[in-house]
Protein backbone atom coordinates (compact mmCIF):
# COMPACT_ATOMS: atom_id res chain seq x y z
CA UNK A 1 0.00 0.00 0.00
CA UNK A 2 0.93 3.50 -0.38
CA UNK A 3 2.19 5.43 2.46
CA UNK A 4 1.01 8.96 2.96
CA UNK A 5 3.56 11.63 2.21
CA UNK A 6 4.45 13.42 5.34
CA UNK A 7 3.29 17.04 5.18
CA UNK A 8 5.84 19.53 6.26
CA UNK A 9 4.55 22.37 8.28
CA UNK A 10 4.48 25.72 6.42
CA UNK A 11 6.92 27.51 8.45
CA UNK A 12 8.01 30.90 7.19
CA UNK A 13 10.46 33.08 8.93
CA UNK A 14 8.72 36.27 10.21
CA UNK A 15 11.75 38.37 9.26
CA UNK A 16 11.50 37.09 5.71
CA UNK A 17 7.78 37.98 5.63
CA UNK A 18 8.51 41.50 6.88
CA UNK A 19 11.17 41.92 4.23
CA UNK A 20 8.82 40.74 1.49
CA UNK A 21 6.04 43.05 2.73
CA UNK A 22 8.42 46.04 2.78
CA UNK A 23 9.59 45.23 -0.77
CA UNK A 24 5.96 44.99 -1.95
CA UNK A 25 5.09 48.25 -0.15
CA UNK A 26 8.06 49.96 -1.81
CA UNK A 27 6.97 48.72 -5.23
CA UNK A 28 3.40 49.81 -4.50
CA UNK A 29 4.56 53.30 -3.41
CA UNK A 30 6.78 53.64 -6.48
CA UNK A 31 3.92 52.56 -8.74
CA UNK A 32 1.54 55.00 -7.01
CA UNK A 33 4.01 57.89 -7.43
CA UNK A 34 4.47 57.04 -11.09
CA UNK A 35 0.70 56.92 -11.57
CA UNK A 36 0.33 60.33 -9.90
CA UNK A 37 3.07 61.74 -12.13
CA UNK A 38 1.47 60.24 -15.23
CA UNK A 39 -1.92 61.64 -14.20
CA UNK A 40 -0.43 65.08 -13.61
CA UNK A 41 1.30 64.97 -17.00
CA UNK A 42 -1.95 63.92 -18.64
CA UNK A 43 -3.84 66.78 -16.97
CA UNK A 44 -1.17 69.26 -18.09
CA UNK A 45 -1.22 67.86 -21.60
CA UNK A 46 -5.03 68.01 -21.63
CA UNK A 47 -4.96 71.69 -20.60
CA UNK A 48 -2.37 72.47 -23.26
CA UNK A 49 -4.41 70.71 -25.92
CA UNK A 50 -7.56 72.55 -24.85
CA UNK A 51 -5.73 75.88 -25.09
CA UNK A 52 -4.44 75.00 -28.55
CA UNK A 53 -7.90 73.87 -29.66
CA UNK A 54 -9.38 77.14 -28.38
CA UNK A 55 -6.77 79.13 -30.33
CA UNK A 56 -7.38 77.07 -33.47
CA UNK A 57 -11.15 77.60 -33.15
CA UNK A 58 -10.59 81.34 -32.78
CA UNK A 59 -8.32 81.39 -35.84
CA UNK A 60 -10.83 79.33 -37.80
CA UNK A 61 -13.60 81.76 -36.87
CA UNK A 62 -11.47 84.69 -38.06
CA UNK A 63 -10.70 82.86 -41.30
CA UNK A 64 -14.41 82.19 -41.87
CA UNK A 65 -15.23 85.85 -41.25
CA UNK A 66 -12.49 86.92 -43.65
CA UNK A 67 -13.76 84.48 -46.26
CA UNK A 68 -17.28 85.88 -45.90
CA UNK A 69 -15.93 89.40 -46.34
CA UNK A 70 -14.04 88.32 -49.45
CA UNK A 71 -17.14 86.59 -50.83
CA UNK A 72 -19.24 89.71 -50.21
CA UNK A 73 -16.61 91.88 -51.90
CA UNK A 74 -16.51 89.53 -54.89
CA UNK A 75 -20.31 89.55 -55.14
CA UNK A 76 -20.33 93.35 -55.07
CA UNK A 77 -17.58 93.53 -57.69
CA UNK A 78 -19.47 91.14 -59.97
CA UNK A 79 -22.65 93.15 -59.45
CA UNK A 80 -20.82 96.40 -60.29
CA UNK A 81 -19.16 94.81 -63.31
CA UNK A 82 -22.59 94.04 -64.74
CA UNK A 83 -23.06 97.81 -65.08
CA UNK A 84 -19.89 98.24 -67.14
CA UNK A 85 -20.28 98.99 -70.85
CA UNK A 86 -19.81 96.09 -73.21
CA UNK A 87 -17.35 96.15 -76.07
CA UNK A 88 -20.18 96.38 -78.59
CA UNK A 89 -21.69 99.33 -76.73
CA UNK A 90 -18.35 101.13 -76.79
CA UNK A 91 -18.05 100.53 -80.53
CA UNK A 92 -21.48 102.14 -81.06
CA UNK A 93 -20.47 105.14 -78.96
CA UNK A 94 -17.23 105.43 -80.90
CA UNK A 95 -19.17 105.52 -84.18
CA UNK A 96 -21.45 108.29 -82.90
CA UNK A 97 -18.54 110.33 -81.58
CA UNK A 98 -16.74 110.01 -84.90
CA UNK A 99 -19.90 111.08 -86.75
CA UNK A 100 -20.43 114.13 -84.57
CA UNK A 101 -16.74 115.05 -84.49
CA UNK A 102 -16.85 117.01 -81.24
CA UNK A 103 -13.58 118.74 -82.08
CA UNK A 104 -15.52 120.91 -84.55
CA UNK A 105 -18.05 122.00 -81.94
CA UNK A 106 -17.92 125.63 -80.90
CA UNK A 107 -18.20 127.01 -77.43
CA UNK A 108 -20.92 129.39 -76.28
CA UNK A 109 -18.44 132.25 -76.25
CA UNK A 110 -17.41 131.52 -79.82
CA UNK A 111 -21.06 131.51 -80.94
CA UNK A 112 -21.72 134.83 -79.22
CA UNK A 113 -18.58 136.27 -80.78
CA UNK A 114 -19.69 135.15 -84.24
CA UNK A 115 -23.15 136.62 -83.68
CA UNK A 116 -21.61 139.90 -82.60
CA UNK A 117 -19.34 139.97 -85.67
CA UNK A 118 -22.27 139.23 -87.97
CA UNK A 119 -24.32 141.83 -86.17
CA UNK A 120 -21.55 144.38 -86.56
CA UNK A 121 -21.22 143.64 -90.29
CA UNK A 122 -24.99 143.83 -90.69
CA UNK A 123 -25.12 147.13 -88.81
CA UNK A 124 -22.28 148.56 -90.87
CA UNK A 125 -24.10 147.67 -94.13
CA UNK A 126 -27.30 149.35 -92.96
CA UNK A 127 -25.44 152.54 -92.16
CA UNK A 128 -24.00 152.84 -95.64
PDB file of N, CA and C in Angstrom, residues 66-117:
ATOM      1  N   UNK A  66     -13.235  86.328 -42.540  1.00  0.00           N
ATOM      2  CA  UNK A  66     -12.486  86.917 -43.646  1.00  0.00           C
ATOM      3  C   UNK A  66     -12.984  86.374 -44.980  1.00  0.00           C
ATOM      4  N   UNK A  67     -13.243  85.083 -45.027  1.00  0.00           N
ATOM      5  CA  UNK A  67     -13.757  84.478 -46.259  1.00  0.00           C
ATOM      6  C   UNK A  67     -15.115  85.068 -46.628  1.00  0.00           C
ATOM      7  N   UNK A  68     -15.974  85.272 -45.644  1.00  0.00           N
ATOM      8  CA  UNK A  68     -17.283  85.875 -45.905  1.00  0.00           C
ATOM      9  C   UNK A  68     -17.120  87.288 -46.438  1.00  0.00           C
ATOM     10  N   UNK A  69     -16.185  88.036 -45.859  1.00  0.00           N
ATOM     11  CA  UNK A  69     -15.927  89.396 -46.337  1.00  0.00           C
ATOM     12  C   UNK A  69     -15.444  89.364 -47.781  1.00  0.00           C
ATOM     13  N   UNK A  70     -14.546  88.446 -48.085  1.00  0.00           N
ATOM     14  CA  UNK A  70     -14.036  88.318 -49.451  1.00  0.00           C
ATOM     15  C   UNK A  70     -15.161  87.928 -50.402  1.00  0.00           C
ATOM     16  N   UNK A  71     -16.014  86.997 -49.983  1.00  0.00           N
ATOM     17  CA  UNK A  71     -17.139  86.590 -50.825  1.00  0.00           C
ATOM     18  C   UNK A  71     -18.066  87.769 -51.087  1.00  0.00           C
ATOM     19  N   UNK A  72     -18.372  88.546 -50.040  1.00  0.00           N
ATOM     20  CA  UNK A  72     -19.236  89.714 -50.214  1.00  0.00           C
ATOM     21  C   UNK A  72     -18.606  90.716 -51.172  1.00  0.00           C
ATOM     22  N   UNK A  73     -17.314  90.944 -51.014  1.00  0.00           N
ATOM     23  CA  UNK A  73     -16.614  91.876 -51.900  1.00  0.00           C
ATOM     24  C   UNK A  73     -16.663  91.382 -53.341  1.00  0.00           C
ATOM     25  N   UNK A  74     -16.444  90.096 -53.536  1.00  0.00           N
ATOM     26  CA  UNK A  74     -16.511  89.531 -54.889  1.00  0.00           C
ATOM     27  C   UNK A  74     -17.908  89.670 -55.472  1.00  0.00           C
ATOM     28  N   UNK A  75     -18.932  89.400 -54.661  1.00  0.00           N
ATOM     29  CA  UNK A  75     -20.313  89.551 -55.143  1.00  0.00           C
ATOM     30  C   UNK A  75     -20.576  90.994 -55.569  1.00  0.00           C
ATOM     31  N   UNK A  76     -20.122  91.937 -54.734  1.00  0.00           N
ATOM     32  CA  UNK A  76     -20.327  93.348 -55.065  1.00  0.00           C
ATOM     33  C   UNK A  76     -19.572  93.734 -56.336  1.00  0.00           C
ATOM     34  N   UNK A  77     -18.351  93.224 -56.479  1.00  0.00           N
ATOM     35  CA  UNK A  77     -17.581  93.528 -57.688  1.00  0.00           C
ATOM     36  C   UNK A  77     -18.276  92.970 -58.925  1.00  0.00           C
ATOM     37  N   UNK A  78     -18.772  91.757 -58.832  1.00  0.00           N
ATOM     38  CA  UNK A  78     -19.469  91.144 -59.966  1.00  0.00           C
ATOM     39  C   UNK A  78     -20.729  91.937 -60.288  1.00  0.00           C
ATOM     40  N   UNK A  79     -21.433  92.355 -59.250  1.00  0.00           N
ATOM     41  CA  UNK A  79     -22.646  93.149 -59.449  1.00  0.00           C
ATOM     42  C   UNK A  79     -22.305  94.471 -60.138  1.00  0.00           C
ATOM     43  N   UNK A  80     -21.237  95.130 -59.683  1.00  0.00           N
ATOM     44  CA  UNK A  80     -20.824  96.399 -60.292  1.00  0.00           C
ATOM     45  C   UNK A  80     -20.337  96.184 -61.725  1.00  0.00           C
ATOM     46  N   UNK A  81     -19.672  95.074 -61.967  1.00  0.00           N
ATOM     47  CA  UNK A  81     -19.162  94.812 -63.312  1.00  0.00           C
ATOM     48  C   UNK A  81     -20.295  94.612 -64.306  1.00  0.00           C
ATOM     49  N   UNK A  82     -21.459  94.204 -63.823  1.00  0.00           N
ATOM     50  CA  UNK A  82     -22.589  94.041 -64.740  1.00  0.00           C
ATOM     51  C   UNK A  82     -23.049  95.389 -65.281  1.00  0.00           C
ATOM     52  N   UNK A  83     -22.689  96.479 -64.610  1.00  0.00           N
ATOM     53  CA  UNK A  83     -23.057  97.813 -65.078  1.00  0.00           C
ATOM     54  C   UNK A  83     -22.027  98.392 -66.046  1.00  0.00           C
ATOM     55  N   UNK A  84     -20.908  97.747 -66.217  1.00  0.00           N
ATOM     56  CA  UNK A  84     -19.888  98.241 -67.142  1.00  0.00           C
ATOM     57  C   UNK A  84     -20.413  98.144 -68.570  1.00  0.00           C
ATOM     58  N   UNK A  85     -19.896  99.023 -69.439  1.00  0.00           N
ATOM     59  CA  UNK A  85     -20.282  98.992 -70.847  1.00  0.00           C
ATOM     60  C   UNK A  85     -19.600  97.813 -71.536  1.00  0.00           C
ATOM     61  N   UNK A  86     -20.352  97.207 -72.443  1.00  0.00           N
ATOM     62  CA  UNK A  86     -19.811  96.089 -73.210  1.00  0.00           C
ATOM     63  C   UNK A  86     -18.988  96.631 -74.382  1.00  0.00           C
ATOM     64  N   UNK A  87     -18.199  95.772 -74.950  1.00  0.00           N
ATOM     65  CA  UNK A  87     -17.346  96.154 -76.071  1.00  0.00           C
ATOM     66  C   UNK A  87     -18.195  96.666 -77.235  1.00  0.00           C
ATOM     67  N   UNK A  88     -19.305  95.985 -77.493  1.00  0.00           N
ATOM     68  CA  UNK A  88     -20.183  96.384 -78.593  1.00  0.00           C
ATOM     69  C   UNK A  88     -20.768  97.772 -78.341  1.00  0.00           C
ATOM     70  N   UNK A  89     -21.134  98.023 -77.079  1.00  0.00           N
ATOM     71  CA  UNK A  89     -21.693  99.328 -76.733  1.00  0.00           C
ATOM     72  C   UNK A  89     -20.652 100.428 -76.927  1.00  0.00           C
ATOM     73  N   UNK A  90     -19.419 100.148 -76.588  1.00  0.00           N
ATOM     74  CA  UNK A  90     -18.351 101.131 -76.787  1.00  0.00           C
ATOM     75  C   UNK A  90     -18.109 101.388 -78.270  1.00  0.00           C
ATOM     76  N   UNK A  91     -18.217 100.356 -79.083  1.00  0.00           N
ATOM     77  CA  UNK A  91     -18.054 100.530 -80.531  1.00  0.00           C
ATOM     78  C   UNK A  91     -19.142 101.456 -81.079  1.00  0.00           C
ATOM     79  N   UNK A  92     -20.378 101.281 -80.614  1.00  0.00           N
ATOM     80  CA  UNK A  92     -21.484 102.136 -81.057  1.00  0.00           C
ATOM     81  C   UNK A  92     -21.214 103.575 -80.651  1.00  0.00           C
ATOM     82  N   UNK A  93     -20.787 103.782 -79.415  1.00  0.00           N
ATOM     83  CA  UNK A  93     -20.467 105.137 -78.957  1.00  0.00           C
ATOM     84  C   UNK A  93     -19.339 105.742 -79.785  1.00  0.00           C
ATOM     85  N   UNK A  94     -18.352 104.941 -80.099  1.00  0.00           N
ATOM     86  CA  UNK A  94     -17.229 105.428 -80.901  1.00  0.00           C
ATOM     87  C   UNK A  94     -17.712 105.891 -82.274  1.00  0.00           C
ATOM     88  N   UNK A  95     -18.632 105.132 -82.870  1.00  0.00           N
ATOM     89  CA  UNK A  95     -19.168 105.523 -84.181  1.00  0.00           C
ATOM     90  C   UNK A  95     -19.887 106.864 -84.091  1.00  0.00           C
ATOM     91  N   UNK A  96     -20.725 107.030 -83.055  1.00  0.00           N
ATOM     92  CA  UNK A  96     -21.454 108.292 -82.898  1.00  0.00           C
ATOM     93  C   UNK A  96     -20.502 109.457 -82.668  1.00  0.00           C
ATOM     94  N   UNK A  97     -19.507 109.258 -81.859  1.00  0.00           N
ATOM     95  CA  UNK A  97     -18.543 110.330 -81.576  1.00  0.00           C
ATOM     96  C   UNK A  97     -17.805 110.708 -82.849  1.00  0.00           C
ATOM     97  N   UNK A  98     -17.426 109.711 -83.636  1.00  0.00           N
ATOM     98  CA  UNK A  98     -16.743 110.007 -84.899  1.00  0.00           C
ATOM     99  C   UNK A  98     -17.668 110.730 -85.869  1.00  0.00           C
ATOM    100  N   UNK A  99     -18.953 110.390 -85.870  1.00  0.00           N
ATOM    101  CA  UNK A  99     -19.899 111.079 -86.752  1.00  0.00           C
ATOM    102  C   UNK A  99     -20.091 112.530 -86.323  1.00  0.00           C
ATOM    103  N   UNK A 100     -20.189 112.764 -85.053  1.00  0.00           N
ATOM    104  CA  UNK A 100     -20.426 114.126 -84.569  1.00  0.00           C
ATOM    105  C   UNK A 100     -19.169 114.976 -84.637  1.00  0.00           C
ATOM    106  N   UNK A 101     -18.036 114.381 -84.502  1.00  0.00           N
ATOM    107  CA  UNK A 101     -16.745 115.054 -84.495  1.00  0.00           C
ATOM    108  C   UNK A 101     -16.763 116.232 -83.524  1.00  0.00           C
ATOM    109  N   UNK A 102     -16.713 115.950 -82.247  1.00  0.00           N
ATOM    110  CA  UNK A 102     -16.849 117.007 -81.238  1.00  0.00           C
ATOM    111  C   UNK A 102     -15.725 118.032 -81.273  1.00  0.00           C
ATOM    112  N   UNK A 103     -14.649 117.755 -81.986  1.00  0.00           N
ATOM    113  CA  UNK A 103     -13.577 118.742 -82.077  1.00  0.00           C
ATOM    114  C   UNK A 103     -14.015 119.955 -82.895  1.00  0.00           C
ATOM    115  N   UNK A 104     -15.025 119.797 -83.733  1.00  0.00           N
ATOM    116  CA  UNK A 104     -15.517 120.906 -84.547  1.00  0.00           C
ATOM    117  C   UNK A 104     -16.625 121.685 -83.844  1.00  0.00           C
ATOM    118  N   UNK A 105     -17.030 121.259 -82.675  1.00  0.00           N
ATOM    119  CA  UNK A 105     -18.049 122.000 -81.936  1.00  0.00           C
ATOM    120  C   UNK A 105     -17.477 123.333 -81.502  1.00  0.00           C
ATOM    121  N   UNK A 106     -18.355 124.310 -81.358  1.00  0.00           N
ATOM    122  CA  UNK A 106     -17.925 125.629 -80.897  1.00  0.00           C
ATOM    123  C   UNK A 106     -18.448 125.853 -79.495  1.00  0.00           C
ATOM    124  N   UNK A 107     -17.765 126.701 -78.787  1.00  0.00           N
ATOM    125  CA  UNK A 107     -18.202 127.011 -77.434  1.00  0.00           C
ATOM    126  C   UNK A 107     -19.237 128.123 -77.478  1.00  0.00           C
ATOM    127  N   UNK A 108     -19.893 128.343 -76.384  1.00  0.00           N
ATOM    128  CA  UNK A 108     -20.916 129.388 -76.280  1.00  0.00           C
ATOM    129  C   UNK A 108     -20.299 130.756 -76.559  1.00  0.00           C
ATOM    130  N   UNK A 109     -19.117 130.976 -76.040  1.00  0.00           N
ATOM    131  CA  UNK A 109     -18.442 132.251 -76.255  1.00  0.00           C
ATOM    132  C   UNK A 109     -18.138 132.461 -77.732  1.00  0.00           C
ATOM    133  N   UNK A 110     -17.705 131.393 -78.401  1.00  0.00           N
ATOM    134  CA  UNK A 110     -17.410 131.515 -79.823  1.00  0.00           C
ATOM    135  C   UNK A 110     -18.668 131.836 -80.623  1.00  0.00           C
ATOM    136  N   UNK A 111     -19.790 131.236 -80.258  1.00  0.00           N
ATOM    137  CA  UNK A 111     -21.063 131.513 -80.940  1.00  0.00           C
ATOM    138  C   UNK A 111     -21.457 132.964 -80.725  1.00  0.00           C
ATOM    139  N   UNK A 112     -21.360 133.435 -79.505  1.00  0.00           N
ATOM    140  CA  UNK A 112     -21.717 134.827 -79.222  1.00  0.00           C
ATOM    141  C   UNK A 112     -20.803 135.780 -79.978  1.00  0.00           C
ATOM    142  N   UNK A 113     -19.531 135.432 -80.049  1.00  0.00           N
ATOM    143  CA  UNK A 113     -18.578 136.268 -80.779  1.00  0.00           C
ATOM    144  C   UNK A 113     -18.928 136.319 -82.261  1.00  0.00           C
ATOM    145  N   UNK A 114     -19.277 135.179 -82.834  1.00  0.00           N
ATOM    146  CA  UNK A 114     -19.687 135.147 -84.245  1.00  0.00           C
ATOM    147  C   UNK A 114     -20.954 135.962 -84.476  1.00  0.00           C
ATOM    148  N   UNK A 115     -21.905 135.850 -83.551  1.00  0.00           N
ATOM    149  CA  UNK A 115     -23.147 136.622 -83.676  1.00  0.00           C
ATOM    150  C   UNK A 115     -22.837 138.109 -83.621  1.00  0.00           C
ATOM    151  N   UNK A 116     -21.975 138.481 -82.714  1.00  0.00           N
ATOM    152  CA  UNK A 116     -21.614 139.897 -82.600  1.00  0.00           C
ATOM    153  C   UNK A 116     -20.930 140.384 -83.871  1.00  0.00           C
ATOM    154  N   UNK A 117     -20.031 139.580 -84.439  1.00  0.00           N
ATOM    155  CA  UNK A 117     -19.344 139.969 -85.672  1.00  0.00           C
ATOM    156  C   UNK A 117     -20.344 140.123 -86.810  1.00  0.00           C
TER     157      UNK A 117
END
